[in-house]
Amino acid sequence: MSHLYDTVVPTVIDDGLLMETVYEQGPKGEAGKFCKAEGVAPAEVHELCLEYKNILVIDGLWEFVNLTKLQLCNNIIEKIEGLELLVNLVWLDLSFNNIHFIEGLDTLVNLEDLTLYNNKITCLENMDNLLKLHVLSMGNNDLRDLENLRYLRRFHNLRSLNLFYNPLCYDPQYKVFVGAFLPEVVFLDYRLLEEEHREKGAEMYQLPVLKLIEKEAKERKHREKDLAKSQTEKAHIDAYVENLDGPLLFKNLYEEDREGNLLSKVKGAADLISEFKHRFVRVCHQIFNLGIEEKTARDAEVALFWECFNEAMEEDRKRGMNATSTFKEEQKAIFENMRLESDPVKLEDMVKAYHVRVTELWDDLVGAEMHLVDELDEIVERFELSLQDMASNFIEHIQELMSKLREYEGFHNEKLTEVATAQLESMARGEFDETMSTELVDILSDKDSTLSAIATSHDLHLLKIDLREDKIVNGITTWKTSLIKDIRKSLWERNRTRMTEICHFIDQARDDVDNLEMTPPNW
């Protein structure tokens, strides 16, 4: 399939083209002026149309992280790329391009509508993560193998499928195959998939479908098990206590500890290490349990914050709706009176009064918005103080428990020094243990070497404990700071969006009277 745009000069996607397109497709009038005066951040854009731009390479979209709808149709794109950060996309149109392979969609997990109509694709693949896919348009490509359609069984939300004008469509069993293997599909090639095709497919492909269902059940069971495991691991990571519900941290003490591993072979050291491990792991469990408890408390606090936040937003929404609804009712009556008024002077006075009313509405809406901004700021400040207290208490308790680990390490170090010194004295008396390695004999060759090895092992253990403590403290601190920063950023963006909406509504109200058709007098 040759493409209409194969011979044109490609366009480079740059900031100039993107922002020009944003302003072209953005609000007009006062709202548009407000946007241009304040500037529009790419993260504030939710829909973007880049069709008929002669685009060859998808690039420069990484800042548009909140896009939900993106049109890149009717270009000369050859490869799906540059979309990795657009994780909020719900609707993506890449039709009428020169794409050969489905790729680059792994992160678009919220995608519901995907259009790849009129490209050069030969295989359905690389869409495993698009589990929300509801509509898939793959018409006018080069799909030839009916068996490839089995790939679409993973999309349990897929209801509309377009494969028209692909070679496989001309297979006599095409609709029957779809009816058998894709039971969730309701519309095929823009038409309702007839029941007779489903029934015939169920009969014709009964055995392979049953085998496939059995295979999928096993795979699903494994996925659910893996998912449960990964969710548990994530919960532990989010609590900053991953791998502290067992002996892993203790094992890490000795991973790079050459001296400590050698000294563990000294007579009497094994019992010391066993006791050390028992105490150490017991405290690790305490740290783990504390982390999980604190994470639960933080989650409850965050949920309470959003509850208060949403209550304030809902009250504001109701106030805004009441104000605009009242205005629309008044506007309806005012316009009706204007249409009936034949005196130009009175009509002019009515128009002036109407504009005064619009200005009053502007003041009411903006005033309510400013009040909401202050209210939300106060809610965030209280939330931030609460988080600070929770984080400080958590850090204080963690530091207390980490101090216990250091105490146990110090106690173990003292006892290890005693047994190593005893072994050194035995060797000085000529009492050698033939099972000792050459490296251990070298360490125990004199007192300085022995004490140096013990100190090196001790310092390494303390370092490992310090690093784990720093990881927990830095984790909770960074989480708190990032959360508040993100909330304040979202408040700013919400305010910008709301002010744009108000400007747009006021613009429309003013335009309504200018566009009002008056009944000429005496007609």
PDB file of N, CA, C and O in Angstrom, residues 16-75:
ATOM      1  N   GLY A  16       7.877  24.731  19.206  1.00  0.00           N
ATOM      2  CA  GLY A  16       7.118  25.743  18.484  1.00  0.00           C
ATOM      3  C   GLY A  16       5.859  25.170  17.866  1.00  0.00           C
ATOM      4  O   GLY A  16       4.762  25.730  18.008  1.00  0.00           O
ATOM      5  N   LEU A  17       6.003  24.042  17.167  1.00  0.00           N
ATOM      6  CA  LEU A  17       4.856  23.404  16.526  1.00  0.00           C
ATOM      7  C   LEU A  17       3.841  22.955  17.573  1.00  0.00           C
ATOM      8  O   LEU A  17       2.629  23.158  17.403  1.00  0.00           O
ATOM      9  N   LEU A  18       4.324  22.361  18.664  1.00  0.00           N
ATOM     10  CA  LEU A  18       3.419  21.836  19.686  1.00  0.00           C
ATOM     11  C   LEU A  18       2.622  22.947  20.357  1.00  0.00           C
ATOM     12  O   LEU A  18       1.396  22.852  20.494  1.00  0.00           O
ATOM     13  N   MET A  19       3.298  24.012  20.779  1.00  0.00           N
ATOM     14  CA  MET A  19       2.591  25.082  21.482  1.00  0.00           C
ATOM     15  C   MET A  19       1.690  25.869  20.533  1.00  0.00           C
ATOM     16  O   MET A  19       0.610  26.324  20.929  1.00  0.00           O
ATOM     17  N   GLU A  20       2.113  26.016  19.291  1.00  0.00           N
ATOM     18  CA  GLU A  20       1.242  26.662  18.307  1.00  0.00           C
ATOM     19  C   GLU A  20      -0.049  25.857  18.147  1.00  0.00           C
ATOM     20  O   GLU A  20      -1.160  26.417  18.092  1.00  0.00           O
ATOM     21  N   THR A  21       0.090  24.538  18.086  1.00  0.00           N
ATOM     22  CA  THR A  21      -1.086  23.672  17.971  1.00  0.00           C
ATOM     23  C   THR A  21      -1.955  23.751  19.213  1.00  0.00           C
ATOM     24  O   THR A  21      -3.184  23.783  19.130  1.00  0.00           O
ATOM     25  N   VAL A  22      -1.322  23.804  20.382  1.00  0.00           N
ATOM     26  CA  VAL A  22      -2.070  23.895  21.642  1.00  0.00           C
ATOM     27  C   VAL A  22      -2.931  25.145  21.659  1.00  0.00           C
ATOM     28  O   VAL A  22      -4.127  25.097  21.997  1.00  0.00           O
ATOM     29  N   TYR A  23      -2.354  26.288  21.284  1.00  0.00           N
ATOM     30  CA  TYR A  23      -3.111  27.544  21.304  1.00  0.00           C
ATOM     31  C   TYR A  23      -4.189  27.572  20.220  1.00  0.00           C
ATOM     32  O   TYR A  23      -5.274  28.111  20.434  1.00  0.00           O
ATOM     33  N   GLU A  24      -3.892  26.960  19.072  1.00  0.00           N
ATOM     34  CA  GLU A  24      -4.894  26.891  17.996  1.00  0.00           C
ATOM     35  C   GLU A  24      -6.121  26.115  18.447  1.00  0.00           C
ATOM     36  O   GLU A  24      -7.261  26.462  18.113  1.00  0.00           O
ATOM     37  N   GLN A  25      -5.896  25.041  19.193  1.00  0.00           N
ATOM     38  CA  GLN A  25      -6.985  24.159  19.600  1.00  0.00           C
ATOM     39  C   GLN A  25      -7.540  24.501  20.976  1.00  0.00           C
ATOM     40  O   GLN A  25      -8.466  23.849  21.448  1.00  0.00           O
ATOM     41  N   GLY A  26      -6.984  25.525  21.612  1.00  0.00           N
ATOM     42  CA  GLY A  26      -7.424  25.909  22.941  1.00  0.00           C
ATOM     43  C   GLY A  26      -8.623  26.831  22.916  1.00  0.00           C
ATOM     44  O   GLY A  26      -9.205  27.112  21.858  1.00  0.00           O
ATOM     45  N   PRO A  27      -9.015  27.343  24.072  1.00  0.00           N
ATOM     46  CA  PRO A  27     -10.188  28.228  24.165  1.00  0.00           C
ATOM     47  C   PRO A  27      -9.950  29.546  23.436  1.00  0.00           C
ATOM     48  O   PRO A  27      -8.813  29.981  23.255  1.00  0.00           O
ATOM     49  N   LYS A  28     -11.042  30.208  23.040  1.00  0.00           N
ATOM     50  CA  LYS A  28     -10.975  31.481  22.336  1.00  0.00           C
ATOM     51  C   LYS A  28     -11.413  32.603  23.282  1.00  0.00           C
ATOM     52  O   LYS A  28     -11.725  32.382  24.438  1.00  0.00           O
ATOM     53  N   GLY A  29     -11.459  33.806  22.771  1.00  0.00           N
ATOM     54  CA  GLY A  29     -11.954  34.935  23.540  1.00  0.00           C
ATOM     55  C   GLY A  29     -11.108  35.231  24.762  1.00  0.00           C
ATOM     56  O   GLY A  29      -9.880  35.083  24.759  1.00  0.00           O
ATOM     57  N   GLU A  30     -11.768  35.680  25.857  1.00  0.00           N
ATOM     58  CA  GLU A  30     -11.067  36.039  27.077  1.00  0.00           C
ATOM     59  C   GLU A  30     -10.329  34.839  27.672  1.00  0.00           C
ATOM     60  O   GLU A  30      -9.250  34.978  28.226  1.00  0.00           O
ATOM     61  N   ALA A  31     -10.938  33.673  27.554  1.00  0.00           N
ATOM     62  CA  ALA A  31     -10.291  32.469  28.077  1.00  0.00           C
ATOM     63  C   ALA A  31      -8.987  32.195  27.336  1.00  0.00           C
ATOM     64  O   ALA A  31      -7.974  31.829  27.929  1.00  0.00           O
ATOM     65  N   GLY A  32      -9.040  32.406  26.007  1.00  0.00           N
ATOM     66  CA  GLY A  32      -7.835  32.216  25.211  1.00  0.00           C
ATOM     67  C   GLY A  32      -6.766  33.232  25.548  1.00  0.00           C
ATOM     68  O   GLY A  32      -5.583  32.905  25.650  1.00  0.00           O
ATOM     69  N   LYS A  33      -7.191  34.482  25.751  1.00  0.00           N
ATOM     70  CA  LYS A  33      -6.237  35.524  26.134  1.00  0.00           C
ATOM     71  C   LYS A  33      -5.615  35.205  27.490  1.00  0.00           C
ATOM     72  O   LYS A  33      -4.428  35.429  27.708  1.00  0.00           O
ATOM     73  N   PHE A  34      -6.442  34.704  28.399  1.00  0.00           N
ATOM     74  CA  PHE A  34      -5.948  34.340  29.732  1.00  0.00           C
ATOM     75  C   PHE A  34      -4.879  33.245  29.625  1.00  0.00           C
ATOM     76  O   PHE A  34      -3.831  33.324  30.261  1.00  0.00           O
ATOM     77  N   CYS A  35      -5.162  32.253  28.789  1.00  0.00           N
ATOM     78  CA  CYS A  35      -4.205  31.147  28.618  1.00  0.00           C
ATOM     79  C   CYS A  35      -2.887  31.644  28.030  1.00  0.00           C
ATOM     80  O   CYS A  35      -1.808  31.262  28.479  1.00  0.00           O
ATOM     81  N   LYS A  36      -2.969  32.504  27.014  1.00  0.00           N
ATOM     82  CA  LYS A  36      -1.750  32.995  26.378  1.00  0.00           C
ATOM     83  C   LYS A  36      -0.969  33.911  27.308  1.00  0.00           C
ATOM     84  O   LYS A  36       0.257  33.896  27.320  1.00  0.00           O
ATOM     85  N   ALA A  37      -1.701  34.712  28.095  1.00  0.00           N
ATOM     86  CA  ALA A  37      -1.026  35.621  29.019  1.00  0.00           C
ATOM     87  C   ALA A  37      -0.314  34.852  30.122  1.00  0.00           C
ATOM     88  O   ALA A  37       0.816  35.170  30.499  1.00  0.00           O
ATOM     89  N   GLU A  38      -0.993  33.831  30.640  1.00  0.00           N
ATOM     90  CA  GLU A  38      -0.418  33.049  31.733  1.00  0.00           C
ATOM     91  C   GLU A  38       0.528  31.967  31.239  1.00  0.00           C
ATOM     92  O   GLU A  38       1.380  31.476  31.969  1.00  0.00           O
ATOM     93  N   GLY A  39       0.358  31.588  29.961  1.00  0.00           N
ATOM     94  CA  GLY A  39       1.124  30.474  29.421  1.00  0.00           C
ATOM     95  C   GLY A  39       0.473  29.149  29.751  1.00  0.00           C
ATOM     96  O   GLY A  39      -0.185  29.023  30.788  1.00  0.00           O
ATOM     97  N   VAL A  40       0.622  28.199  28.873  1.00  0.00           N
ATOM     98  CA  VAL A  40       0.051  26.867  29.091  1.00  0.00           C
ATOM     99  C   VAL A  40       1.191  25.866  29.209  1.00  0.00           C
ATOM    100  O   VAL A  40       1.992  25.711  28.283  1.00  0.00           O
ATOM    101  N   ALA A  41       1.255  25.204  30.339  1.00  0.00           N
ATOM    102  CA  ALA A  41       2.273  24.160  30.527  1.00  0.00           C
ATOM    103  C   ALA A  41       1.827  22.906  29.790  1.00  0.00           C
ATOM    104  O   ALA A  41       0.629  22.585  29.774  1.00  0.00           O
ATOM    105  N   PRO A  42       2.747  22.179  29.160  1.00  0.00           N
ATOM    106  CA  PRO A  42       2.373  20.949  28.457  1.00  0.00           C
ATOM    107  C   PRO A  42       1.581  19.978  29.327  1.00  0.00           C
ATOM    108  O   PRO A  42       0.686  19.301  28.840  1.00  0.00           O
ATOM    109  N   ALA A  43       1.890  19.954  30.620  1.00  0.00           N
ATOM    110  CA  ALA A  43       1.196  19.025  31.526  1.00  0.00           C
ATOM    111  C   ALA A  43      -0.271  19.399  31.728  1.00  0.00           C
ATOM    112  O   ALA A  43      -1.043  18.601  32.244  1.00  0.00           O
ATOM    113  N   GLU A  44      -0.661  20.615  31.312  1.00  0.00           N
ATOM    114  CA  GLU A  44      -2.053  21.042  31.452  1.00  0.00           C
ATOM    115  C   GLU A  44      -2.903  20.645  30.248  1.00  0.00           C
ATOM    116  O   GLU A  44      -4.123  20.780  30.283  1.00  0.00           O
ATOM    117  N   VAL A  45      -2.270  20.170  29.197  1.00  0.00           N
ATOM    118  CA  VAL A  45      -2.982  19.831  27.961  1.00  0.00           C
ATOM    119  C   VAL A  45      -3.504  18.399  28.047  1.00  0.00           C
ATOM    120  O   VAL A  45      -2.758  17.478  28.382  1.00  0.00           O
ATOM    121  N   HIS A  46      -4.780  18.216  27.728  1.00  0.00           N
ATOM    122  CA  HIS A  46      -5.395  16.892  27.813  1.00  0.00           C
ATOM    123  C   HIS A  46      -5.717  16.295  26.444  1.00  0.00           C
ATOM    124  O   HIS A  46      -5.850  15.076  26.327  1.00  0.00           O
ATOM    125  N   GLU A  47      -5.857  17.140  25.435  1.00  0.00           N
ATOM    126  CA  GLU A  47      -6.149  16.655  24.083  1.00  0.00           C
ATOM    127  C   GLU A  47      -5.258  17.388  23.092  1.00  0.00           C
ATOM    128  O   GLU A  47      -5.045  18.592  23.211  1.00  0.00           O
ATOM    129  N   LEU A  48      -4.754  16.640  22.113  1.00  0.00           N
ATOM    130  CA  LEU A  48      -3.861  17.240  21.128  1.00  0.00           C
ATOM    131  C   LEU A  48      -4.075  16.565  19.784  1.00  0.00           C
ATOM    132  O   LEU A  48      -4.073  15.331  19.686  1.00  0.00           O
ATOM    133  N   CYS A  49      -4.265  17.384  18.756  1.00  0.00           N
ATOM    134  CA  CYS A  49      -4.469  16.863  17.396  1.00  0.00           C
ATOM    135  C   CYS A  49      -3.314  17.306  16.515  1.00  0.00           C
ATOM    136  O   CYS A  49      -3.113  18.501  16.291  1.00  0.00           O
ATOM    137  N   LEU A  50      -2.550  16.341  15.998  1.00  0.00           N
ATOM    138  CA  LEU A  50      -1.403  16.621  15.124  1.00  0.00           C
ATOM    139  C   LEU A  50      -1.573  15.899  13.791  1.00  0.00           C
ATOM    140  O   LEU A  50      -0.649  15.270  13.288  1.00  0.00           O
ATOM    141  N   GLU A  51      -2.749  15.984  13.223  1.00  0.00           N
ATOM    142  CA  GLU A  51      -2.993  15.329  11.941  1.00  0.00           C
ATOM    143  C   GLU A  51      -2.587  16.241  10.788  1.00  0.00           C
ATOM    144  O   GLU A  51      -2.535  17.466  10.919  1.00  0.00           O
ATOM    145  N   TYR A  52      -2.278  15.614   9.646  1.00  0.00           N
ATOM    146  CA  TYR A  52      -1.889  16.342   8.434  1.00  0.00           C
ATOM    147  C   TYR A  52      -0.720  17.291   8.686  1.00  0.00           C
ATOM    148  O   TYR A  52      -0.693  18.414   8.190  1.00  0.00           O
ATOM    149  N   LYS A  53       0.288  16.828   9.447  1.00  0.00           N
ATOM    150  CA  LYS A  53       1.464  17.651   9.727  1.00  0.00           C
ATOM    151  C   LYS A  53       2.721  17.121   9.040  1.00  0.00           C
ATOM    152  O   LYS A  53       3.802  17.667   9.243  1.00  0.00           O
ATOM    153  N   ASN A  54       2.584  16.051   8.271  1.00  0.00           N
ATOM    154  CA  ASN A  54       3.727  15.426   7.579  1.00  0.00           C
ATOM    155  C   ASN A  54       4.795  14.947   8.577  1.00  0.00           C
ATOM    156  O   ASN A  54       5.991  15.021   8.309  1.00  0.00           O
ATOM    157  N   ILE A  55       4.344  14.464   9.722  1.00  0.00           N
ATOM    158  CA  ILE A  55       5.263  14.012  10.768  1.00  0.00           C
ATOM    159  C   ILE A  55       5.822  12.639  10.409  1.00  0.00           C
ATOM    160  O   ILE A  55       5.073  11.717  10.100  1.00  0.00           O
ATOM    161  N   LEU A  56       7.133  12.522  10.470  1.00  0.00           N
ATOM    162  CA  LEU A  56       7.800  11.252  10.197  1.00  0.00           C
ATOM    163  C   LEU A  56       8.176  10.530  11.488  1.00  0.00           C
ATOM    164  O   LEU A  56       8.009   9.316  11.607  1.00  0.00           O
ATOM    165  N   VAL A  57       8.656  11.279  12.472  1.00  0.00           N
ATOM    166  CA  VAL A  57       9.122  10.707  13.738  1.00  0.00           C
ATOM    167  C   VAL A  57       8.346  11.333  14.890  1.00  0.00           C
ATOM    168  O   VAL A  57       8.259  12.556  15.004  1.00  0.00           O
ATOM    169  N   ILE A  58       7.788  10.492  15.762  1.00  0.00           N
ATOM    170  CA  ILE A  58       7.087  10.979  16.951  1.00  0.00           C
ATOM    171  C   ILE A  58       8.130  11.382  17.986  1.00  0.00           C
ATOM    172  O   ILE A  58       8.920  10.560  18.437  1.00  0.00           O
ATOM    173  N   ASP A  59       8.124  12.648  18.353  1.00  0.00           N
ATOM    174  CA  ASP A  59       9.139  13.143  19.280  1.00  0.00           C
ATOM    175  C   ASP A  59       8.590  14.381  19.985  1.00  0.00           C
ATOM    176  O   ASP A  59       7.630  14.996  19.543  1.00  0.00           O
ATOM    177  N   GLY A  60       9.208  14.745  21.119  1.00  0.00           N
ATOM    178  CA  GLY A  60       8.892  15.994  21.780  1.00  0.00           C
ATOM    179  C   GLY A  60       7.633  16.008  22.617  1.00  0.00           C
ATOM    180  O   GLY A  60       7.240  17.054  23.121  1.00  0.00           O
ATOM    181  N   LEU A  61       6.985  14.850  22.793  1.00  0.00           N
ATOM    182  CA  LEU A  61       5.716  14.815  23.529  1.00  0.00           C
ATOM    183  C   LEU A  61       5.888  14.439  24.996  1.00  0.00           C
ATOM    184  O   LEU A  61       4.900  14.324  25.723  1.00  0.00           O
ATOM    185  N   TRP A  62       7.114  14.268  25.428  1.00  0.00           N
ATOM    186  CA  TRP A  62       7.350  13.707  26.758  1.00  0.00           C
ATOM    187  C   TRP A  62       6.819  14.578  27.893  1.00  0.00           C
ATOM    188  O   TRP A  62       6.545  14.088  28.982  1.00  0.00           O
ATOM    189  N   GLU A  63       6.660  15.892  27.664  1.00  0.00           N
ATOM    190  CA  GLU A  63       6.146  16.765  28.722  1.00  0.00           C
ATOM    191  C   GLU A  63       4.615  16.756  28.807  1.00  0.00           C
ATOM    192  O   GLU A  63       4.051  17.211  29.797  1.00  0.00           O
ATOM    193  N   PHE A  64       3.954  16.216  27.789  1.00  0.00           N
ATOM    194  CA  PHE A  64       2.494  16.222  27.757  1.00  0.00           C
ATOM    195  C   PHE A  64       1.949  14.992  28.495  1.00  0.00           C
ATOM    196  O   PHE A  64       1.195  14.193  27.945  1.00  0.00           O
ATOM    197  N   VAL A  65       2.337  14.866  29.742  1.00  0.00           N
ATOM    198  CA  VAL A  65       2.096  13.636  30.491  1.00  0.00           C
ATOM    199  C   VAL A  65       0.623  13.407  30.833  1.00  0.00           C
ATOM    200  O   VAL A  65       0.250  12.292  31.202  1.00  0.00           O
ATOM    201  N   ASN A  66      -0.200  14.443  30.734  1.00  0.00           N
ATOM    202  CA  ASN A  66      -1.612  14.286  31.097  1.00  0.00           C
ATOM    203  C   ASN A  66      -2.530  14.200  29.879  1.00  0.00           C
ATOM    204  O   ASN A  66      -3.759  14.305  30.036  1.00  0.00           O
ATOM    205  N   LEU A  67      -1.956  13.999  28.721  1.00  0.00           N
ATOM    206  CA  LEU A  67      -2.784  13.804  27.530  1.00  0.00           C
ATOM    207  C   LEU A  67      -3.675  12.578  27.704  1.00  0.00           C
ATOM    208  O   LEU A  67      -3.215  11.520  28.122  1.00  0.00           O
ATOM    209  N   THR A  68      -4.936  12.736  27.360  1.00  0.00           N
ATOM    210  CA  THR A  68      -5.848  11.590  27.338  1.00  0.00           C
ATOM    211  C   THR A  68      -6.252  11.242  25.905  1.00  0.00           C
ATOM    212  O   THR A  68      -6.673  10.122  25.642  1.00  0.00           O
ATOM    213  N   LYS A  69      -6.118  12.214  25.009  1.00  0.00           N
ATOM    214  CA  LYS A  69      -6.495  11.990  23.613  1.00  0.00           C
ATOM    215  C   LYS A  69      -5.415  12.565  22.709  1.00  0.00           C
ATOM    216  O   LYS A  69      -5.058  13.735  22.815  1.00  0.00           O
ATOM    217  N   LEU A  70      -4.908  11.730  21.792  1.00  0.00           N
ATOM    218  CA  LEU A  70      -3.842  12.152  20.886  1.00  0.00           C
ATOM    219  C   LEU A  70      -4.140  11.666  19.481  1.00  0.00           C
ATOM    220  O   LEU A  70      -4.326  10.476  19.247  1.00  0.00           O
ATOM    221  N   GLN A  71      -4.183  12.610  18.548  1.00  0.00           N
ATOM    222  CA  GLN A  71      -4.395  12.283  17.137  1.00  0.00           C
ATOM    223  C   GLN A  71      -3.110  12.533  16.362  1.00  0.00           C
ATOM    224  O   GLN A  71      -2.618  13.659  16.305  1.00  0.00           O
ATOM    225  N   LEU A  72      -2.577  11.472  15.769  1.00  0.00           N
ATOM    226  CA  LEU A  72      -1.393  11.561  14.913  1.00  0.00           C
ATOM    227  C   LEU A  72      -1.692  10.956  13.547  1.00  0.00           C
ATOM    228  O   LEU A  72      -0.797  10.467  12.858  1.00  0.00           O
ATOM    229  N   CYS A  73      -2.957  10.988  13.175  1.00  0.00           N
ATOM    230  CA  CYS A  73      -3.370  10.367  11.914  1.00  0.00           C
ATOM    231  C   CYS A  73      -2.971  11.236  10.717  1.00  0.00           C
ATOM    232  O   CYS A  73      -2.658  12.412  10.843  1.00  0.00           O
ATOM    233  N   ASN A  74      -2.948  10.582   9.536  1.00  0.00           N
ATOM    234  CA  ASN A  74      -2.661  11.276   8.279  1.00  0.00           C
ATOM    235  C   ASN A  74      -1.314  11.986   8.304  1.00  0.00           C
ATOM    236  O   ASN A  74      -1.188  13.163   7.976  1.00  0.00           O
ATOM    237  N   ASN A  75      -0.296  11.227   8.722  1.00  0.00           N
ATOM    238  CA  ASN A  75       1.084  11.698   8.674  1.00  0.00           C
ATOM    239  C   ASN A  75       1.910  10.662   7.907  1.00  0.00           C
ATOM    240  O   ASN A  75       1.341   9.864   7.145  1.00  0.00           O
TER     241      ASN A  75
END
